[in-house]
Short mmCIF file of C-alpha atoms in Angstrom, two decimals:
data_model
loop_
_atom_site.label_atom_id
_atom_site.label_comp_id
_atom_site.label_asym_id
_atom_site.label_seq_id
_atom_site.Cartn_x
_atom_site.Cartn_y
_atom_site.Cartn_z
CA UNK A 361 -2.93 51.29 5.99
CA UNK A 362 -0.82 48.20 6.67
CA UNK A 363 -1.25 45.11 4.60
CA UNK A 364 -0.92 41.58 5.91
CA UNK A 365 1.44 39.26 4.04
CA UNK A 366 -0.20 36.68 1.77
CA UNK A 367 -1.69 33.83 3.74
CA UNK A 368 -1.75 35.72 7.03
CA UNK A 369 -4.80 34.96 9.08
CA UNK A 370 -5.59 31.88 7.04
CA UNK A 371 -6.03 28.58 8.89
CA UNK A 372 -3.19 26.13 8.52
CA UNK A 373 -4.47 23.07 6.65
CA UNK A 374 -4.59 19.83 8.64
CA UNK A 375 -1.66 17.59 8.08
CA UNK A 376 -2.38 14.05 6.87
CA UNK A 377 -0.31 10.97 7.04
CA UNK A 378 1.25 8.89 4.34
CA UNK A 379 1.92 5.47 5.89
CA UNK A 380 0.10 2.20 6.15
CA UNK A 381 -1.73 1.67 8.34
CA UNK A 382 -2.96 5.29 8.50
CA UNK A 383 -2.88 7.29 11.74
CA UNK A 384 -4.80 10.38 12.65
CA UNK A 385 -2.69 13.32 13.72
CA UNK A 386 -3.73 15.17 16.81
CA UNK A 387 -4.40 18.88 16.75
CA UNK A 388 -0.98 19.54 18.25
CA UNK A 389 0.52 18.75 14.85
CA UNK A 390 -1.51 21.31 12.97
CA UNK A 391 0.81 24.25 13.57
CA UNK A 392 4.19 22.68 12.93
CA UNK A 393 6.09 23.34 10.78
CA UNK A 394 4.86 26.92 10.51
CA UNK A 395 3.79 28.11 7.07
CA UNK A 396 6.49 29.72 4.95
CA UNK A 397 5.27 33.07 3.64
CA UNK A 398 6.42 34.44 0.31
CA UNK A 399 7.14 38.13 0.94
CA UNK A 400 8.40 38.87 -2.55
CA UNK A 401 6.42 41.15 -4.90
CA UNK A 402 5.45 38.11 -6.89
CA UNK A 403 4.24 36.43 -3.71
CA UNK A 404 2.28 39.50 -2.75
CA UNK A 405 0.30 39.22 -5.97
CA UNK A 406 -0.39 35.50 -5.57
CA UNK A 407 -3.59 34.00 -4.23
CA UNK A 408 -3.58 34.42 -0.46
CA UNK A 409 -5.12 30.95 -0.09
CA UNK A 410 -2.31 29.21 -1.98
CA UNK A 411 -0.53 26.65 0.16
CA UNK A 412 3.09 27.45 1.06
CA UNK A 413 5.67 25.67 -1.05
CA UNK A 414 6.77 23.36 1.75
CA UNK A 415 3.18 22.39 2.47
CA UNK A 416 2.55 21.65 -1.20
CA UNK A 417 5.63 19.46 -1.37
CA UNK A 418 4.42 17.57 1.67
CA UNK A 419 0.99 17.19 0.10
CA UNK A 420 2.46 15.66 -3.05
CA UNK A 421 4.58 13.39 -0.86
CA UNK A 422 1.46 12.24 0.99
CA UNK A 423 -0.28 11.47 -2.30
CA UNK A 424 2.33 8.77 -2.94
CA UNK A 425 1.68 7.00 0.40
CA UNK A 426 5.40 6.34 0.97
CA UNK A 427 4.80 3.59 3.52
CA UNK A 428 2.79 1.48 1.09
CA UNK A 429 5.04 2.33 -1.87
CA UNK A 430 8.11 1.33 0.12
CA UNK A 431 6.52 -1.94 1.15
CA UNK A 432 5.70 -2.69 -2.51
CA UNK A 433 9.30 -1.92 -3.45
CA UNK A 434 10.56 -4.31 -0.75
CA UNK A 435 8.35 -7.13 -2.04
CA UNK A 436 9.49 -6.65 -5.64
CA UNK A 437 13.13 -6.46 -4.59
CA UNK A 438 13.03 -9.68 -2.58
CA UNK A 439 11.23 -11.47 -5.42
CA UNK A 440 13.96 -10.30 -7.82
CA UNK A 441 16.67 -11.57 -5.47
CA UNK A 442 15.02 -14.97 -4.97
CA UNK A 443 14.37 -15.37 -8.70
CA UNK A 444 18.03 -14.68 -9.47
CA UNK A 445 19.17 -17.36 -7.06
CA UNK A 446 20.74 -14.87 -4.67
CA UNK A 447 23.10 -13.54 -7.34
CA UNK A 448 21.27 -10.46 -8.54
CA UNK A 449 23.29 -7.74 -10.26
CA UNK A 450 22.96 -4.38 -8.56
CA UNK A 451 22.01 -2.20 -11.54
CA UNK A 452 18.99 -4.26 -12.70
CA UNK A 453 17.78 -4.40 -9.09
CA UNK A 454 18.01 -0.62 -8.79
CA UNK A 455 16.15 -0.12 -12.07
CA UNK A 456 13.42 -2.50 -10.92
CA UNK A 457 13.01 -0.80 -7.56
CA UNK A 458 12.91 2.68 -9.10
CA UNK A 459 10.36 1.73 -11.74
CA UNK A 460 8.14 -0.14 -9.31
CA UNK A 461 8.12 2.52 -6.60
CA UNK A 462 7.49 5.38 -9.05
CA UNK A 463 4.61 3.58 -10.79
CA UNK A 464 3.15 2.50 -7.45
CA UNK A 465 3.29 6.05 -6.12
CA UNK A 466 1.45 7.22 -9.21
CA UNK A 467 -1.24 4.56 -8.86
CA UNK A 468 -1.78 5.54 -5.23
CA UNK A 469 -2.05 9.21 -6.18
CA UNK A 470 -4.63 8.37 -8.85
CA UNK A 471 -6.60 6.41 -6.27
CA UNK A 472 -6.81 9.46 -4.04
CA UNK A 473 -7.99 11.51 -7.02
CA UNK A 474 -10.76 8.99 -7.75
CA UNK A 475 -11.84 8.67 -4.10
CA UNK A 476 -11.45 12.32 -3.07
CA UNK A 477 -15.16 12.81 -2.29
CA UNK A 478 -15.39 9.57 -0.35
CA UNK A 479 -12.21 10.40 1.57
CA UNK A 480 -13.84 13.62 2.75
CA UNK A 481 -16.52 11.59 4.56
CA UNK A 482 -14.14 9.32 6.48
CA UNK A 483 -12.38 10.31 9.69
CA UNK A 484 -9.32 8.31 8.67
CA UNK A 485 -8.87 10.01 5.30
CA UNK A 486 -10.41 13.46 5.48
CA UNK A 487 -7.04 15.11 6.15
CA UNK A 488 -5.52 13.78 2.92
CA UNK A 489 -4.27 16.38 0.43
CA UNK A 490 -7.41 16.55 -1.72
CA UNK A 491 -10.19 16.52 0.92
CA UNK A 492 -8.23 19.06 2.98
CA UNK A 493 -7.84 21.36 -0.02
CA UNK A 494 -4.05 21.40 -0.02
CA UNK A 495 -3.99 20.25 -3.65
CA UNK A 496 -6.45 20.62 -6.49
CA UNK A 497 -7.86 17.45 -8.11
CA UNK A 498 -6.29 18.26 -11.49
CA UNK A 499 -2.87 18.46 -9.83
CA UNK A 500 -3.26 15.02 -8.29
CA UNK A 501 -4.51 13.58 -11.58
CA UNK A 502 -1.60 14.96 -13.59
CA UNK A 503 0.91 13.91 -10.93
CA UNK A 504 -0.43 10.36 -10.78
CA UNK A 505 -0.52 9.90 -14.55
CA UNK A 506 3.02 11.25 -14.87
CA UNK A 507 4.40 8.87 -12.25
CA UNK A 508 2.65 5.78 -13.59
CA UNK A 509 3.85 6.54 -17.12
CA UNK A 510 7.41 7.25 -15.98
CA UNK A 511 7.61 4.10 -13.86
CA UNK A 512 6.21 1.79 -16.54
CA UNK A 513 8.44 3.22 -19.28
CA UNK A 514 11.49 3.02 -17.04
CA UNK A 515 10.84 -0.65 -16.33
CA UNK A 516 10.24 -1.42 -20.00
CA UNK A 517 13.44 0.25 -21.16
CA UNK A 518 15.71 -1.04 -18.39
CA UNK A 519 14.53 -4.52 -17.35
CA UNK A 520 11.89 -5.65 -19.85
CA UNK A 521 8.39 -5.00 -21.08
CA UNK A 522 6.92 -8.02 -19.31
CA UNK A 523 7.63 -6.44 -15.92
CA UNK A 524 6.43 -3.10 -17.29
CA UNK A 525 3.20 -4.63 -18.57
CA UNK A 526 2.51 -6.32 -15.24
CA UNK A 527 3.10 -3.02 -13.47
CA UNK A 528 0.66 -1.21 -15.74
CA UNK A 529 -1.90 -4.00 -15.29
CA UNK A 530 -1.55 -3.68 -11.53
CA UNK A 531 -2.18 0.08 -11.61
CA UNK A 532 -5.21 -0.37 -13.87
CA UNK A 533 -6.66 -3.17 -11.75
CA UNK A 534 -6.19 -1.16 -8.56
CA UNK A 535 -7.91 1.97 -9.83
CA UNK A 536 -10.46 0.65 -12.31
CA UNK A 537 -11.48 -2.73 -10.86
CA UNK A 538 -10.83 -2.73 -7.12
CA UNK A 539 -11.70 0.91 -6.43
CA UNK A 540 -15.08 0.93 -8.27
CA UNK A 541 -16.00 -2.37 -6.58
CA UNK A 542 -15.52 -1.07 -3.03
CA UNK A 543 -18.98 0.55 -2.78
CA UNK A 544 -20.67 -2.16 -4.84
CA UNK A 545 -19.52 -5.64 -3.84
CA UNK A 546 -17.89 -7.63 -1.06
CA UNK A 547 -15.68 -9.08 -3.80
CA UNK A 548 -13.64 -5.88 -3.65
CA UNK A 549 -11.49 -7.39 -0.89
CA UNK A 550 -10.41 -10.21 -3.20
CA UNK A 551 -10.13 -7.97 -6.25
CA UNK A 552 -7.80 -5.67 -4.34
CA UNK A 553 -5.55 -8.56 -3.36
CA UNK A 554 -4.57 -9.12 -7.01
CA UNK A 555 -2.82 -5.77 -7.59
CA UNK A 556 -1.54 -6.01 -4.03
CA UNK A 557 0.25 -9.26 -4.85
CA UNK A 558 1.57 -8.16 -8.24
CA UNK A 559 4.88 -6.73 -6.93
CA UNK A 560 6.08 -10.29 -6.25
CA UNK A 561 5.35 -11.29 -9.83
CA UNK A 562 6.82 -8.05 -11.20
CA UNK A 563 10.09 -8.61 -9.36
CA UNK A 564 10.27 -12.19 -10.60
CA UNK A 565 9.56 -11.16 -14.20
CA UNK A 566 12.15 -8.39 -14.02
CA UNK A 567 14.81 -10.90 -12.94
CA UNK A 568 13.94 -13.78 -15.28
CA UNK A 569 11.93 -12.29 -18.13
CA UNK A 570 9.27 -14.96 -17.58
CA UNK A 571 6.31 -15.87 -15.37
CA UNK A 572 7.20 -19.27 -13.94
CA UNK A 573 6.09 -21.46 -11.04
CA UNK A 574 8.33 -19.74 -8.51
CA UNK A 575 6.88 -16.35 -9.34
CA UNK A 576 3.34 -17.67 -9.09
CA UNK A 577 4.09 -19.13 -5.65
CA UNK A 578 5.40 -15.79 -4.39
CA UNK A 579 2.32 -14.13 -5.88
CA UNK A 580 0.04 -16.61 -4.07
CA UNK A 581 1.78 -15.98 -0.74
CA UNK A 582 1.36 -12.22 -1.12
CA UNK A 583 -2.26 -12.65 -2.21
CA UNK A 584 -3.26 -14.87 0.72
CA UNK A 585 -1.42 -12.73 3.26
CA UNK A 586 -3.54 -9.71 2.37
CA UNK A 587 -6.89 -11.35 3.12
CA UNK A 588 -6.72 -11.70 6.93
CA UNK A 589 -4.88 -8.39 7.07
CA UNK A 590 -7.52 -6.45 5.11
CA UNK A 591 -10.43 -8.22 6.80
CA UNK A 592 -9.08 -7.27 10.22
CA UNK A 593 -8.68 -3.67 9.10
CA UNK A 594 -12.20 -3.62 7.65
CA UNK A 595 -13.62 -4.79 10.97
CA UNK A 596 -11.67 -2.22 12.97
CA UNK A 597 -12.78 0.59 10.64
CA UNK A 598 -16.28 -0.72 9.97
CA UNK A 599 -18.01 2.48 11.08
CA UNK A 600 -15.79 4.65 8.91
CA UNK A 601 -16.25 2.35 5.92
CA UNK A 602 -20.00 2.30 6.46
CA UNK A 603 -20.01 6.09 6.49
CA UNK A 604 -18.16 6.08 3.17
CA UNK A 605 -20.51 3.50 1.67
CA UNK A 606 -17.86 0.80 1.23
CA UNK A 607 -18.93 -2.85 1.11
CA UNK A 608 -15.65 -4.53 1.98
CA UNK A 609 -17.34 -7.03 4.28
CA UNK A 610 -20.77 -8.70 4.34
CA UNK A 611 -23.40 -7.66 6.91
CA UNK A 612 -21.95 -9.20 10.05
CA UNK A 613 -22.88 -7.40 13.30
CA UNK A 614 -21.14 -9.95 15.52
CA UNK A 615 -18.11 -10.42 13.28
CA UNK A 616 -18.47 -14.20 13.11
CA UNK A 617 -18.26 -14.34 9.30
CA UNK A 618 -15.18 -12.13 9.18
CA UNK A 619 -13.61 -14.08 12.04
CA UNK A 620 -14.05 -17.41 10.24
CA UNK A 621 -12.61 -15.93 7.05
CA UNK A 622 -9.55 -14.63 8.89
CA UNK A 623 -8.93 -18.09 10.34
CA UNK A 624 -9.49 -19.78 6.97
CA UNK A 625 -7.12 -17.58 4.97
CA UNK A 626 -4.48 -17.52 7.69
CA UNK A 627 -4.52 -21.32 7.79
CA UNK A 628 -4.34 -21.64 3.99
CA UNK A 629 -1.42 -19.23 3.94
CA UNK A 630 0.74 -21.52 6.09
CA UNK A 631 1.24 -24.39 3.59
CA UNK A 632 1.60 -21.97 0.67
CA UNK A 633 4.32 -20.07 2.52
CA UNK A 634 6.34 -23.30 2.87
CA UNK A 635 6.39 -24.12 -0.87
CA UNK A 636 9.52 -22.06 -1.75
CA UNK A 637 11.67 -24.57 0.14
CA UNK A 638 10.65 -27.75 -1.75
CA UNK A 639 10.95 -25.72 -4.96
CA UNK A 640 14.59 -25.14 -4.10
CA UNK A 641 14.25 -21.38 -3.69
CA UNK A 642 14.83 -21.21 0.07
CA UNK A 643 16.40 -23.37 2.76
CA UNK A 644 15.32 -24.90 6.04
CA UNK A 645 15.78 -21.72 8.09
CA UNK A 646 13.10 -20.10 5.99
CA UNK A 647 10.92 -23.21 6.24
CA UNK A 648 10.93 -23.23 10.04
CA UNK A 649 10.53 -19.47 10.30
CA UNK A 650 7.62 -19.38 7.85
CA UNK A 651 5.89 -22.19 9.74
CA UNK A 652 6.22 -20.36 13.06
CA UNK A 653 5.08 -17.01 11.64
CA UNK A 654 2.05 -18.58 10.00
CA UNK A 655 1.14 -20.49 13.14
CA UNK A 656 1.21 -17.30 15.23
CA UNK A 657 -1.04 -15.33 12.86
CA UNK A 658 -3.43 -18.27 12.58
CA UNK A 659 -3.63 -18.63 16.37
CA UNK A 660 -4.34 -14.94 16.79
CA UNK A 661 -7.08 -15.26 14.17
CA UNK A 662 -8.61 -18.14 16.15
CA UNK A 663 -8.54 -16.01 19.29
CA UNK A 664 -10.25 -13.18 17.42
CA UNK A 665 -12.96 -15.53 16.16
CA UNK A 666 -13.78 -16.41 19.77
CA UNK A 667 -13.92 -12.74 20.75
CA UNK A 668 -14.23 -10.17 17.95
CA UNK A 669 -13.34 -7.30 20.25
CA UNK A 670 -11.18 -4.57 18.79
CA UNK A 671 -8.07 -5.50 20.83
CA UNK A 672 -8.17 -9.11 19.60
CA UNK A 673 -8.79 -8.13 15.97
CA UNK A 674 -6.12 -5.44 16.18
CA UNK A 675 -3.65 -8.13 17.18
CA UNK A 676 -4.44 -9.97 13.92
CA UNK A 677 -4.05 -6.74 11.97
CA UNK A 678 -0.71 -5.83 13.52
CA UNK A 679 0.52 -9.41 13.46
CA UNK A 680 -0.25 -9.79 9.78
CA UNK A 681 1.33 -6.39 9.14
CA UNK A 682 4.57 -7.65 10.69
CA UNK A 683 4.27 -11.08 9.05
CA UNK A 684 5.09 -10.07 5.49
CA UNK A 685 8.33 -8.12 6.09
CA UNK A 686 9.51 -10.83 8.48
CA UNK A 687 8.78 -13.49 5.87
CA UNK A 688 10.57 -11.47 3.20
CA UNK A 689 13.51 -11.08 5.56
CA UNK A 690 13.68 -14.85 5.97
CA UNK A 691 13.65 -15.23 2.19
CA UNK A 692 16.57 -12.83 1.86
CA UNK A 693 18.47 -14.59 4.62
CA UNK A 694 17.94 -18.11 3.33
CA UNK A 695 17.71 -17.85 -0.45
CA UNK A 696 19.35 -20.86 -2.09
CA UNK A 697 22.26 -19.62 -4.21
CA UNK A 698 22.56 -21.16 -7.65
#
């Protein structure tokens, strides 16, 4: 009697995504790449439901949310460069980026461990590694703890314990303040903006060893930028969030409250984004560019307030998503060298 190889006849797990904003894969992606079967004697004795090695690697990769982790690394790197007056040494920058991205990846993995049951109820997240069964919860927990520890220790040893402490505080705030608040309070949106803005302060602290006015300004810019961005996302995904029991926005069937908040925070962001120039951190090219970028996002928020249709709100979401890397690019281009 013939015997099928391990895993034969088993459904291929759905493939998730690992970027921000998240996208749902269509069913055409579910069969590529094909599963790699272990035909060795050892493989023949293994659990037939075990995910192939390549699929497991991909699942661990998805746990780290590389898109978000890379964006965090970019923010910290630009803050380091600005804080050093455009004369950053390469090795400390590399150590900072490595420590920040590793710790961030661990914090994101821990978040998926904590929210695994909620993720299973949401269309946007149910294909993630834990809800889809590609990884066990204990594997995600151990992986996340290992990465956070490694990233924090690396920062402490190579660039300073202030940056390391801020990184640890960010991971703790993200998983033990913001995450538990999501199903309990509308304040979760603001609580989540604090760890989201910490990379700017971490990069500054890594470069200078202090928390000074310049670092706080970069932190404030990153904090304010997140609010219209997250509010727009919450409106677009309101049905999915409601299904998960998240209270990221107040009861607002018409979207008028969220629309006014998007306009308010976009408008407040504009003057804050200009402050690096009078502080002597950036030049006039940055000043003009930041003003134009802020004006565009604010105008799109005003348009969304008038018509909270998904296309108008999506424009705010995508515009704010592009805003931050463009602003960081202007900072890199026009940092005042000292």
